[in-house]
Tab-separated table of C-alpha atoms and ligand atoms in Angstrom:
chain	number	residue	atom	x	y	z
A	866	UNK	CA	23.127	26.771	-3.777
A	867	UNK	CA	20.899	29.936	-3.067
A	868	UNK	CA	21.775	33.214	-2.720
A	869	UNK	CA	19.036	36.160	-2.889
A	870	UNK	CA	16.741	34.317	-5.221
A	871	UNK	CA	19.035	32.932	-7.990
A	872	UNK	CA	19.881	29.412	-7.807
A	873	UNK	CA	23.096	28.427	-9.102
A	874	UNK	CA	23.860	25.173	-10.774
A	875	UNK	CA	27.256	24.025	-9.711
A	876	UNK	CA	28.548	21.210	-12.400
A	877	UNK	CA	31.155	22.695	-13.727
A	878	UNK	CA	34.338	24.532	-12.292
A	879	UNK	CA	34.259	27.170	-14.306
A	880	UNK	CA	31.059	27.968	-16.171
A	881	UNK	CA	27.461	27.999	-14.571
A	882	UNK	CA	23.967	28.285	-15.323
A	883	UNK	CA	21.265	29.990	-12.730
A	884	UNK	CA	17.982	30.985	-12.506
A	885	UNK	CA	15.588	33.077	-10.402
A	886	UNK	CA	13.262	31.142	-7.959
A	887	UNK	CA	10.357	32.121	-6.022
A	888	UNK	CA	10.011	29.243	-3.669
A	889	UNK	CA	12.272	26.253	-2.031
A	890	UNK	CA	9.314	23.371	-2.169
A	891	UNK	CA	11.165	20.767	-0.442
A	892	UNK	CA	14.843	19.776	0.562
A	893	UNK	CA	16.001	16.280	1.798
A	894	UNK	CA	19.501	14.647	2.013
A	895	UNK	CA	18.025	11.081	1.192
A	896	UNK	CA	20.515	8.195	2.051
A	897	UNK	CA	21.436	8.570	-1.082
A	898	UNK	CA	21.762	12.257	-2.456
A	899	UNK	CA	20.488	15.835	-1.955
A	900	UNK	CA	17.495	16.188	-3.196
A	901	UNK	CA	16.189	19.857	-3.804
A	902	UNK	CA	12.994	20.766	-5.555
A	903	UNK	CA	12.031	24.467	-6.620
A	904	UNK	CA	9.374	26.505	-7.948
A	905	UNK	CA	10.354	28.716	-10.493
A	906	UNK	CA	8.864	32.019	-12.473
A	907	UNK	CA	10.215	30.843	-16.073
A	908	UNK	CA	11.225	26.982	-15.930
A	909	UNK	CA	8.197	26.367	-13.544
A	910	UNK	CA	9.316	23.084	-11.059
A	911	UNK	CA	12.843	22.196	-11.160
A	912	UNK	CA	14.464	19.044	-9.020
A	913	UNK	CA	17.994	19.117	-8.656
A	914	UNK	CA	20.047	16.132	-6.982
A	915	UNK	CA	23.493	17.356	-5.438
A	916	UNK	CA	23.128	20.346	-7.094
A	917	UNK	CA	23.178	19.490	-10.553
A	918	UNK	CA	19.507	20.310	-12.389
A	919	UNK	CA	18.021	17.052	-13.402
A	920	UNK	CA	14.285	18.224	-14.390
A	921	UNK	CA	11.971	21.048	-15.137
A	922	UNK	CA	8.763	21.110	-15.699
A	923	UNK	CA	9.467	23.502	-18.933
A	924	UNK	CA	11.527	21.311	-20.958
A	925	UNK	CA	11.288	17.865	-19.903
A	926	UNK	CA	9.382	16.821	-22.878
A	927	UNK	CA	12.686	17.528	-25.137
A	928	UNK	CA	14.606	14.842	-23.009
A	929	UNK	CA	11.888	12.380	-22.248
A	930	UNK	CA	10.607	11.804	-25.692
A	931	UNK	CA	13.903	11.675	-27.256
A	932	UNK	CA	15.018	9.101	-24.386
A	933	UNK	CA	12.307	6.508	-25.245
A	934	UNK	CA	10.709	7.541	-28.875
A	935	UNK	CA	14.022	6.950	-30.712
A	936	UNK	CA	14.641	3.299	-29.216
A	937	UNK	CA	10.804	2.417	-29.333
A	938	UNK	CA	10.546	4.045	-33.070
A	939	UNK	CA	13.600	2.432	-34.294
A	940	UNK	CA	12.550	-1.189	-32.843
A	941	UNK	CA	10.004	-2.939	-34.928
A	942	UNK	CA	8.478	-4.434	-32.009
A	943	UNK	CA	9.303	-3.367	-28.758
A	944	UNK	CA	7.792	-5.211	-26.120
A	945	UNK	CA	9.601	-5.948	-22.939
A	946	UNK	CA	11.514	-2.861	-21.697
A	947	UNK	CA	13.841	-1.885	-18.814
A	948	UNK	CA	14.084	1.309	-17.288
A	949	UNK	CA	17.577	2.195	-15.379
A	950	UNK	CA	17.004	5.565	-12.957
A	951	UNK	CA	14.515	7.481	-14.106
A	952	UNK	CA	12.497	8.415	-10.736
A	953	UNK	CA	10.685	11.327	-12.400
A	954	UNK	CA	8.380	8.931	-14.081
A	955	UNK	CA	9.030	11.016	-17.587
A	956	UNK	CA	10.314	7.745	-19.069
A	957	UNK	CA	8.031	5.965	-17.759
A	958	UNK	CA	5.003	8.046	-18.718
A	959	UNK	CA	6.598	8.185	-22.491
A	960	UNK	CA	7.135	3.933	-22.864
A	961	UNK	CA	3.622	3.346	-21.900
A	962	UNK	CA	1.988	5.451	-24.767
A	963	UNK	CA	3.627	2.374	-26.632
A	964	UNK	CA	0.644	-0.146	-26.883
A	965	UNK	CA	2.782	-2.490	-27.792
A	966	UNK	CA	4.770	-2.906	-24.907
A	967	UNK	CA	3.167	-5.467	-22.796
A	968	UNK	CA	5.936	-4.775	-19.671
A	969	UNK	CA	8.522	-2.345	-18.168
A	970	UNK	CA	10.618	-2.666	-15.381
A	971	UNK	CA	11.689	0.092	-13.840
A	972	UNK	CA	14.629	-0.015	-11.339
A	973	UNK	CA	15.472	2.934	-9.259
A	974	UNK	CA	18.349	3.638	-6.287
A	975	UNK	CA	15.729	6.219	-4.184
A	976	UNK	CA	12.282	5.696	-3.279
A	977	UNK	CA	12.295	9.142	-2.054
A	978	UNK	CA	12.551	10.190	-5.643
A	979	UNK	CA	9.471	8.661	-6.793
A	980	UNK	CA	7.450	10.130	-3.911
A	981	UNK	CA	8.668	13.186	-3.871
A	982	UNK	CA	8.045	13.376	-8.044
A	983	UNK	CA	4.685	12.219	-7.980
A	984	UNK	CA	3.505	14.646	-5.736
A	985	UNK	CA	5.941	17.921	-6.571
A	986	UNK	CA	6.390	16.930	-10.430
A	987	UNK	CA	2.535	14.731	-10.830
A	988	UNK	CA	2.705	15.587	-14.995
A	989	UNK	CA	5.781	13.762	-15.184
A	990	UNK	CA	4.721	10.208	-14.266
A	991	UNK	CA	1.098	11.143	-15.481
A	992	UNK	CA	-0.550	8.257	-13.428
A	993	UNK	CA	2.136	6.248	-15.346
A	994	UNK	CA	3.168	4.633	-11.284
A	995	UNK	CA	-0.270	2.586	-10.954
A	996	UNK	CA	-0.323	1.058	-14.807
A	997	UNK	CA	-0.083	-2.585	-14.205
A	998	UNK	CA	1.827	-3.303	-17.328
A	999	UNK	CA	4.706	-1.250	-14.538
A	1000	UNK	CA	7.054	-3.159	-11.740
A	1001	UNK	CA	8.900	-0.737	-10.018
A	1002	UNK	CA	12.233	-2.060	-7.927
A	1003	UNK	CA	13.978	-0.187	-5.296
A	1004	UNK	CA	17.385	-0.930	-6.221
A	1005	UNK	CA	20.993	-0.015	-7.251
A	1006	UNK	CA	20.854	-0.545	-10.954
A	1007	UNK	CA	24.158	-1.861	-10.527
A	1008	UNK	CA	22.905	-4.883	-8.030
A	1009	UNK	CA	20.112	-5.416	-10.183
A	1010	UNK	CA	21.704	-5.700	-13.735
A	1011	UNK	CA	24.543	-8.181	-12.311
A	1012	UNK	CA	21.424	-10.334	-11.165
A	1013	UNK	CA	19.343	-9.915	-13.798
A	1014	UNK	CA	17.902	-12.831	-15.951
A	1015	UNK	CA	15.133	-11.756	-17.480
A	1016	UNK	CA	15.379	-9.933	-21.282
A	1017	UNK	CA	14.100	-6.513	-22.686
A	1018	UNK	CA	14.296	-5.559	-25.954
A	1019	UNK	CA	14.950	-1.538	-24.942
A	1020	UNK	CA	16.818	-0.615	-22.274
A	1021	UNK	CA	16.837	2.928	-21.244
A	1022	UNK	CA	19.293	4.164	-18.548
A	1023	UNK	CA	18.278	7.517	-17.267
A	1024	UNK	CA	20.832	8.453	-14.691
A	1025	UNK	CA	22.829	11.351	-13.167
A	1026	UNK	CA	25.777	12.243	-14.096
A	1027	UNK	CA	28.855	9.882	-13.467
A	1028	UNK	CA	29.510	11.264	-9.954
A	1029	UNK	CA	27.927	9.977	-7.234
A	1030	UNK	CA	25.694	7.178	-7.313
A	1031	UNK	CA	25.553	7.387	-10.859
A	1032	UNK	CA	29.369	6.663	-11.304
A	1033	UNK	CA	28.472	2.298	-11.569
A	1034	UNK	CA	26.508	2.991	-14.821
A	1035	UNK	CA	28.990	3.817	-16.977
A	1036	UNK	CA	31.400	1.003	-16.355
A	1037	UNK	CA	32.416	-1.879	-18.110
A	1038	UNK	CA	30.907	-4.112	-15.510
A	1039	UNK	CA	27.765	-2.300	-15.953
A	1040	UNK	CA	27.494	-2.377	-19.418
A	1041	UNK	CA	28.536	-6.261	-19.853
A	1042	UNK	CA	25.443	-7.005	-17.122
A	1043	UNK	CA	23.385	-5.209	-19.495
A	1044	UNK	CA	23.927	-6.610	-22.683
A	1045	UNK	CA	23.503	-9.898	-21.219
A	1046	UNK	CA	19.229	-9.119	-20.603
A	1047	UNK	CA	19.059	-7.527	-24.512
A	1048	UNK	CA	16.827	-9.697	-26.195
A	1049	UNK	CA	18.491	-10.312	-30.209
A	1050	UNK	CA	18.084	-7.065	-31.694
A	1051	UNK	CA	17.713	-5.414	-28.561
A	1052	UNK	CA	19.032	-1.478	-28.364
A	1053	UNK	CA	20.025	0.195	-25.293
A	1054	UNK	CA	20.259	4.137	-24.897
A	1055	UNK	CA	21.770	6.431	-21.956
A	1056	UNK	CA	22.369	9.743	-21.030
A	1057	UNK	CA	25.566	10.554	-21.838
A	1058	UNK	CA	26.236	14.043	-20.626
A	1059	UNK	CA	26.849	17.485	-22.572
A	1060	UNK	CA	29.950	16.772	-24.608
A	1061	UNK	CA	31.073	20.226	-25.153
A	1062	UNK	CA	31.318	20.245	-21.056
A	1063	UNK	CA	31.849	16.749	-20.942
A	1064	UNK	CA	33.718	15.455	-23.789
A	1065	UNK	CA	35.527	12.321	-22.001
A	1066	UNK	CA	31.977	10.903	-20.746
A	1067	UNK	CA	31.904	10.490	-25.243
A	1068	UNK	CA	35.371	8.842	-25.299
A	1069	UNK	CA	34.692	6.549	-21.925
A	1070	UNK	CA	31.126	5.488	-23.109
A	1071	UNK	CA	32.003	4.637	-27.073
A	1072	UNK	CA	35.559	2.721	-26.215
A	1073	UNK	CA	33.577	0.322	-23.157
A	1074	UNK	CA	30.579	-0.034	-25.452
A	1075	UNK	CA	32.010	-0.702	-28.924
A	1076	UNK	CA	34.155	-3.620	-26.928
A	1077	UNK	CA	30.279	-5.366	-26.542
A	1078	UNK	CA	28.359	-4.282	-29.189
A	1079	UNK	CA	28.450	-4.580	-33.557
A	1080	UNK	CA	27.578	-0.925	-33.035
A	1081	UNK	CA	27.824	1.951	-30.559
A	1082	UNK	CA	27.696	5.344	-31.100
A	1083	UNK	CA	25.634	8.469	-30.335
A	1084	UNK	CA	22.768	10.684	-31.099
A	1085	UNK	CA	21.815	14.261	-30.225
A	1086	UNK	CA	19.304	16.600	-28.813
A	1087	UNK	CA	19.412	19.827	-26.966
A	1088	UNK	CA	17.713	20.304	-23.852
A	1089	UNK	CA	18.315	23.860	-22.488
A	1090	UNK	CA	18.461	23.174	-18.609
A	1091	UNK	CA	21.324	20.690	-19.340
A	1092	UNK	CA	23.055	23.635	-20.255
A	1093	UNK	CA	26.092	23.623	-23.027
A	1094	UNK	CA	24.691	22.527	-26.222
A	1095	UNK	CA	23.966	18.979	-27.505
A	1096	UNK	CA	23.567	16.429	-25.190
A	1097	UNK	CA	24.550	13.276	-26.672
A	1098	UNK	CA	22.386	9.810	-25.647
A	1099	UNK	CA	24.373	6.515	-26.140
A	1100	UNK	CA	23.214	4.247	-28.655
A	1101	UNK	CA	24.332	1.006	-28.525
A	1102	UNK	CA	23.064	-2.457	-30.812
A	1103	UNK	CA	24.449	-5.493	-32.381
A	1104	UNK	CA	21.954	-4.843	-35.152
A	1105	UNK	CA	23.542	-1.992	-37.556
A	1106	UNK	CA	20.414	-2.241	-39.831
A	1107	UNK	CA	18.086	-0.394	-37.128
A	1108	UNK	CA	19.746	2.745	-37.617
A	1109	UNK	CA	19.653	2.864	-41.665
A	1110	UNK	CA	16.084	3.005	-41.375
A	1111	UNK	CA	13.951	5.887	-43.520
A	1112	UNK	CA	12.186	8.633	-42.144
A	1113	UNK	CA	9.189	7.009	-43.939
A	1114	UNK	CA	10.031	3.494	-42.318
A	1115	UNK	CA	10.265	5.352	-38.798
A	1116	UNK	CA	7.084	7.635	-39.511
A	1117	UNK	CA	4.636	4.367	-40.836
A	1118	UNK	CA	5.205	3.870	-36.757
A	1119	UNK	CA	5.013	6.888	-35.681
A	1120	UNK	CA	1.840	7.329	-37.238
A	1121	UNK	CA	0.485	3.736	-36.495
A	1122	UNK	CA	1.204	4.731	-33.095
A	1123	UNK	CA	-1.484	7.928	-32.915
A	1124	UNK	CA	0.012	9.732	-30.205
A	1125	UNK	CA	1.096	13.496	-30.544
A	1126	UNK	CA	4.486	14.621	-29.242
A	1127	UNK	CA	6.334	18.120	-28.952
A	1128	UNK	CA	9.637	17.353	-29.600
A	1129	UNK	CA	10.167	14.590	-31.445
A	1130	UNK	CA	9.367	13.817	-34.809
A	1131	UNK	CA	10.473	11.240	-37.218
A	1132	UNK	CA	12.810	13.722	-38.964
A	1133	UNK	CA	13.769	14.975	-36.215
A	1134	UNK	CA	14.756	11.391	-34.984
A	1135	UNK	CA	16.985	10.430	-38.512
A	1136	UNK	CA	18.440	13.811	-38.086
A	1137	UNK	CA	19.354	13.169	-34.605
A	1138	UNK	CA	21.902	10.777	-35.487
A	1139	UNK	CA	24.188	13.119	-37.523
A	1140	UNK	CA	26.963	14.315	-35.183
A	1141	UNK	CA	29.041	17.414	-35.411
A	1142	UNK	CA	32.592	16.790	-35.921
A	1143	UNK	CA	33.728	17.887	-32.232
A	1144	UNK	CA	31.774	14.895	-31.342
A	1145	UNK	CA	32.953	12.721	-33.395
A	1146	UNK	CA	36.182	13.491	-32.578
A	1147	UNK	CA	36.038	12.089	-29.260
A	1148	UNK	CA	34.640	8.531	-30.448
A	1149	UNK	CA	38.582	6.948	-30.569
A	1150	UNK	CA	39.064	3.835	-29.399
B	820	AG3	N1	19.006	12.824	-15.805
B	820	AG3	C1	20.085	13.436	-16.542
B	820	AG3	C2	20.616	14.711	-15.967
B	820	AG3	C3	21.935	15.041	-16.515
B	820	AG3	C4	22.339	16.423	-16.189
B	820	AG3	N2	23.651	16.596	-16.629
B	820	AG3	C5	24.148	17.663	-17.222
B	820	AG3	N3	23.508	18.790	-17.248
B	820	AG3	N4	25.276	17.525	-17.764
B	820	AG3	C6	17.781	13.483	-15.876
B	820	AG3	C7	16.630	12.781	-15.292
B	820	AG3	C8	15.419	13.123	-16.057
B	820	AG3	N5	14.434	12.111	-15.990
């Protein structure tokens, strides 16, 4: 929604969050969604799909590296991973400083997401589209977890909300099709929404995953454009060891790894695990 030169994020019925822009760069209505991409004096590019802000160029690193340095730290050895959504190519970009990781499979709903990323939002995928060790599949993650046989040892679902086409990743169905291609040990993450907006999207996620897994739960970051607070990322494993690890045992990768980051650090990742009481609230079963 414009009006004058304030764009208004409508999510929520009764609380919003806007910002001033100085140009509309490009506006589709895919087969899919709406897909609206800004340019912006303080957050500098911002994509929205139906209306709901899903990156900006100023804080993307926040969400990105806790999305895929978390799993990949906490994973002795992660070599095989699957990426659910994620058309930005932040994900992406992030997995691949992993040397380790010899694949990734990407699977997203709308091609015109990818395009329209690499050439409005080029930092995010940071040439990460043409690395061979990439397949990219044009595809309802849905349709392609139900069908899947191959195993990853992270999987990393970066979707939309649950409205829309995003809805069929936070289902039981879903879920089950997905823990079926984690290799032994395997950990799989998603978004799970701002809980102190979305509280039930907690409750929903941590009764349908704690049916499947030895452990599900949460952990936290804050990304200011996803506006209300922590977000919380699922966490789901069969292997409750992983998340006992040390800072020390998390930073002996971290530092074996040799890549810089602006977010994330291994405190910052042990820490991220600790959840305020009015999220922990909401994990009943
Ligand atoms: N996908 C998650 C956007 C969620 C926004 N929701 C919200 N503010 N409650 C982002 C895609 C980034 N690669």
């Amino acid at each position: 929604m414009c009006d004058n030169k304030f764009v208004r994020e409508r999510l929520y019925e009764d609380y919003a969050q806007s910002f001033t822009v100085s140009d509309l760069l490009f506006e589709v209505k895919t087969e899919h969604q709406h897909l609206e991409i800004f340019e912006t004096p303080f957050l500098g590019r911002v994509m929205l799909l139906d209306g709901v802000v899903q990156t900006t160029e100023k804080d993307e690193f926040i969400y990105h590296e806790m999305m895929v340095h978390v799993p990949m730290f906490t994973h002795p050895n992660p070599k095989r991973v699957l990426i659910i959504g994620g058309g930005d190519g932040g994900i992406l970009r992030e997995v691949l400083r992993h040397e380790g990781v010899e694949h990734v499979t990407q699977v997203e709903i709308d091609q015109s997401v990818i395009d329209m990323c690499k050439e409005y939002f080029p930092k995010h995928s940071d040439g990460a589209y043409d690395n061979p060790k990439a397949t990219i599949v044009i595809a309802d993650g849905k349709d392609f977890m139900a069908s899947c046989t191959d195993k990853f040892d992270v999987i990393i679902s970066d979707s939309t909300d649950p409205i829309g086409p995003g809805e069929v990743l936070f289902t039981s169905d879903f879920y089950a099709d997905e823990k079926k291609c984690l290799n032994e040990g395997g950990i799989m993450v998603a978004q799970n929404g701002v809980p102190f907006m979305q509280g039930d999207e907690v409750t929903n996620t941590y009764q349908r995953l704690s049916k499947l897994y030895n452990e599900a739960s949460f952990y936290i970051m804050p990304v200011p454009t996803y506006a209300g607070g922590f977000m919380t990322l699922a966490w789901a494993t069969d292997d409750e060891s992983l998340r006992q690890q040390s800072v020390e045992q998390i930073q002996a990768r971290y530092d074996s790894a040799g890549f810089a980051t602006r977010y994330y650090n291994p405190e910052v990742h042990v820490a991220s695990y600790a959840l305020p009481n009015y999220i922990r609230v909401l994990m009943t079963k």
